Amino acid sequence: MRAAEALRRLGERRPLVHHITNYVSVGLVANATLCTGALPVMAHAREEVAEMSGAAGALVLNIGTLDERQVESMLAAGKSANERGIPVILDPVGAGATRMRTLAAERLLSELEVSAVCGNAGEIATLAGLSAEVRGVESIGGDAGAAAREAAASLGVTVAATGPVDHVCGGGRALAVENGHPLLGRVVGSGCASTAVIGCFAAAAGSADPETVAHALAYFGCAGEEAARTSGGPGTFEGRLLDALAAFAADPSVLSGQLRVSDVG
Amino acid sequence: MRAAEALRRLGERRPLVHHITNYVSVGLVANATLCTGALPVMAHAREEVAEMSGAAGALVLNIGTLDERQVESMLAAGKSANERGIPVILDPVGAGATRMRTLAAERLLSELEVSAVCGNAGEIATLAGLSAEVRGVESIGGDAGAAAREAAASLGVTVAATGPVDHVCGGGRALAVENGHPLLGRVVGSGCASTAVIGCFAAAAGSADPETVAHALAYFGCAGEEAARTSGGPGTFEGRLLDALAAFAADPSVLSGQLRVSDVG
Amino acid sequence: MRAAEALRRLGERRPLVHHITNYVSVGLVANATLCTGALPVMAHAREEVAEMSGAAGALVLNIGTLDERQVESMLAAGKSANERGIPVILDPVGAGATRMRTLAAERLLSELEVSAVCGNAGEIATLAGLSAEVRGVESIGGDAGAAAREAAASLGVTVAATGPVDHVCGGGRALAVENGHPLLGRVVGSGCASTAVIGCFAAAAGSADPETVAHALAYFGCAGEEAARTSGGPGTFEGRLLDALAAFAADPSVLSGQLRVSDVG
């Protein structure tokens, strides 16, 4: 689904997007979800996650500050989402940086039907079995296009590898997204926020197919471009990024001609 | 207690307000507390909550990202607060959305002497036993005035149901607060922040009577109106909301004539 | 190491700084780390902290929202850091406010080789065995210079006590830092952020000697001065503080003549 249609549906239906996420960027993630037009809810307790996912239009799993109990909650929520057939999006934050994170991402991918995996080049390369350097939660170098292609082939799901150019692969398609701005890399959690926006678009489309994922990233990237025009640095950029997401969501026609999604398959 | 007097006392005494709260809006909640003139502290460990509440002027319990251990800490802190007679404010975030949240709110209300309950129309209607739709942590429709009246009658405490107009009921009184701005509904955690401000005012007054609660919401709403004048959207609004809270707290006389609290009992 | 050299090295090497920290100011702490030029990672799970600290250039321990499990993770990460000889920085948030926090800070200092302790006057005085008033996480009065001197002597590490003037003592030296602005005291977590910046400088220098710590605080204070020039209050100040940290990090020569570090030993 293309961005304009996804944003229009979000504004009409206001689906719930259930996040089980890290406590570093959680505020940005929730606000990005709300600005995009969906209703965010963060709930992690084993006792309620299945019920919460049962009311949601999409589930977003982000392992940025993982611990063992959180993995159990992610599995319970994911199974509830799978039973209802709603999209499950995984952001494997820090996969490749520690054994625990790599194994957790692999376990989620193995025990759940994940619809899309979205991470930086290093995280995606790790899951594809390629060599990668992940320093903490940052990718050091790496070829995002190759990582996305390999991971999509080996995992059999839509895969987005973000970077200066975002690459989205799956189902035989390969798309490149050239929207964005270097300041996005200077704000903690901007990757998490872009995954949250993918969750919103997937809730609108009922699917996380490559076009839907690429358009979510293009919309997010356009907001980054707009925010960069008026911000004085990474600190003031964050608020303006949210303003831009909300402005584009309120009037998607503004995006016309700005989205730079191309088929590179 | 009216807003000007509450803010004056806060500036003089700087009471501690102890929050046991969610990890989504915790930064906004803490900053709203500090900008209003109280000293925020977030502490959730079972081992220290009673001691921390023992040094506080009010305790604010927010179940936005609840788990079982947190309920135990809330009960321990609440009992310490009750022994000392300091106000206990409950924000039943997401009551009605999952069974766990509804039961937790009911348990806190049953085992503690809560001074005031503050939530959106759906959450308050749920606690009053009325039918309500709560999607995640958002209320979908619902009559805030009826919810506040019913809940105040059945729970026997001050109840605030927030919305386009806030309704505060208790002890036979019913007040309406017409301050505020739609952008407040576009920022994650603005409801949590308004409850935090109620906690500050209750610490100043030594009570969460309807007038004190309504004036806290009116002050908060005025800050929202002021922030909306200069912000470019929900992202930049948050910082300006805190600026406005701080500016009004520094000079409460500016609020004169702006507070729209009326008796609707 | 002086500020210009530390910032230059950070930009070149981009070391990982591992934080085990509180969930109130964690976003500000992570962004301050990133704006200063290091790569932040927050990881608290017992299963991965040693591995994460094993890849880091410094470890920052902040007990702002402590619980028992977190102390165990801090000890495991700290032992890993000690084995590799990387600096360990402790921010004893709320020491003196509850018995649990005071004991946790003392235990970390006893079981780990901590390189530097950074807190407000009340927290530092508590650890020095002096009388102090800590209300929640705020110091009420107290002589920062005396606290830093006493704590440095009794603990045998570099100690920074922050306040209107910051005092840094250790190894027979006593430095005063006169940069900063009152608005820093109006933002929740600015103290945590200044400790994070000390962690970055220590990662660059490979040491948390008094000069390195004092220059980190001076750089942070200069950013506060710059931010205050254009912000409308504590809410908009936070974004501008991060902008200023990033601007100075990108061009440290701008700091020349602005750093007010003096020897008061």
Coordinates of C-alpha atoms in Angstrom, one line a residue, chain C residues 16-21 49-50 52-54 56-63 70-92 104-119 127 155-160 194-210 212-213:
Chain C
L16 CA 30.9 2.6 22.8
V17 CA 29.7 3.9 26.2
H18 CA 27.7 1.3 28.1
H19 CA 25.1 2.8 30.4
I20 CA 23.1 0.9 33.1
T21 CA 20.9 3.7 34.1
V49 CA 26.0 -6.9 30.4
A50 CA 29.5 -8.4 30.7
M52 CA 28.4 -5.4 26.3
S53 CA 30.9 -3.8 28.7
G54 CA 33.5 -5.9 27.1
A56 CA 32.8 -0.5 25.5
G57 CA 35.3 2.3 26.1
A58 CA 33.6 3.2 29.4
L59 CA 30.8 2.0 31.7
V60 CA 28.4 4.5 33.4
L61 CA 26.4 3.2 36.3
N62 CA 23.4 5.4 37.4
I63 CA 21.2 4.3 40.3
Q70 CA 19.9 -3.9 38.5
V71 CA 22.6 -3.9 41.2
E72 CA 23.5 -7.4 40.2
S73 CA 23.8 -6.4 36.6
M74 CA 25.9 -3.4 37.6
L75 CA 28.3 -5.6 39.5
A76 CA 28.6 -8.0 36.6
A77 CA 29.2 -5.2 34.1
G78 CA 31.6 -3.5 36.4
K79 CA 33.7 -6.6 36.9
S80 CA 33.9 -7.0 33.1
A81 CA 35.0 -3.4 32.8
N82 CA 37.5 -3.7 35.6
E83 CA 39.1 -6.8 33.9
R84 CA 39.6 -4.8 30.7
G85 CA 40.7 -1.7 32.6
I86 CA 38.1 0.7 31.1
P87 CA 36.8 3.5 33.2
V88 CA 33.8 3.0 35.4
I89 CA 31.8 6.1 36.3
L90 CA 29.2 6.0 39.1
D91 CA 26.3 8.5 39.6
P92 CA 24.9 7.7 43.0
A104 CA 23.8 0.2 46.8
A105 CA 26.2 3.0 46.1
E106 CA 28.5 1.9 48.9
R107 CA 28.4 -1.7 47.7
L108 CA 29.3 -0.7 44.1
L109 CA 32.2 1.4 45.4
S110 CA 33.3 -1.5 47.6
E111 CA 33.1 -4.4 45.1
L112 CA 34.2 -2.5 41.9
E113 CA 37.1 -0.4 41.0
V114 CA 35.2 2.8 40.3
S115 CA 37.2 5.5 38.4
A116 CA 35.0 8.5 39.3
V117 CA 31.9 9.3 41.3
C118 CA 29.7 12.2 40.1
G119 CA 26.7 13.5 42.0
L127 CA 29.1 9.0 50.6
L155 CA 37.0 6.8 48.6
G156 CA 40.4 7.3 46.9
V157 CA 38.8 8.0 43.5
T158 CA 38.1 11.1 41.5
V159 CA 34.9 12.8 42.8
A160 CA 32.8 15.4 41.2
S194 CA 26.6 15.5 32.7
T195 CA 27.7 12.1 34.2
A196 CA 27.2 10.5 30.7
V197 CA 29.4 13.2 29.2
I198 CA 32.1 12.4 31.8
G199 CA 31.8 8.8 30.7
C200 CA 32.4 9.8 27.1
F201 CA 35.5 11.9 28.0
A202 CA 36.8 9.0 30.1
A203 CA 36.4 6.7 27.2
A204 CA 38.4 9.1 25.1
A205 CA 41.1 9.6 27.7
G206 CA 41.2 6.0 29.0
S207 CA 41.0 7.5 32.4
A208 CA 38.7 9.6 34.7
D209 CA 41.4 11.8 36.1
P210 CA 40.3 15.1 37.6
T212 CA 39.3 15.0 32.2
V213 CA 36.3 15.0 34.5

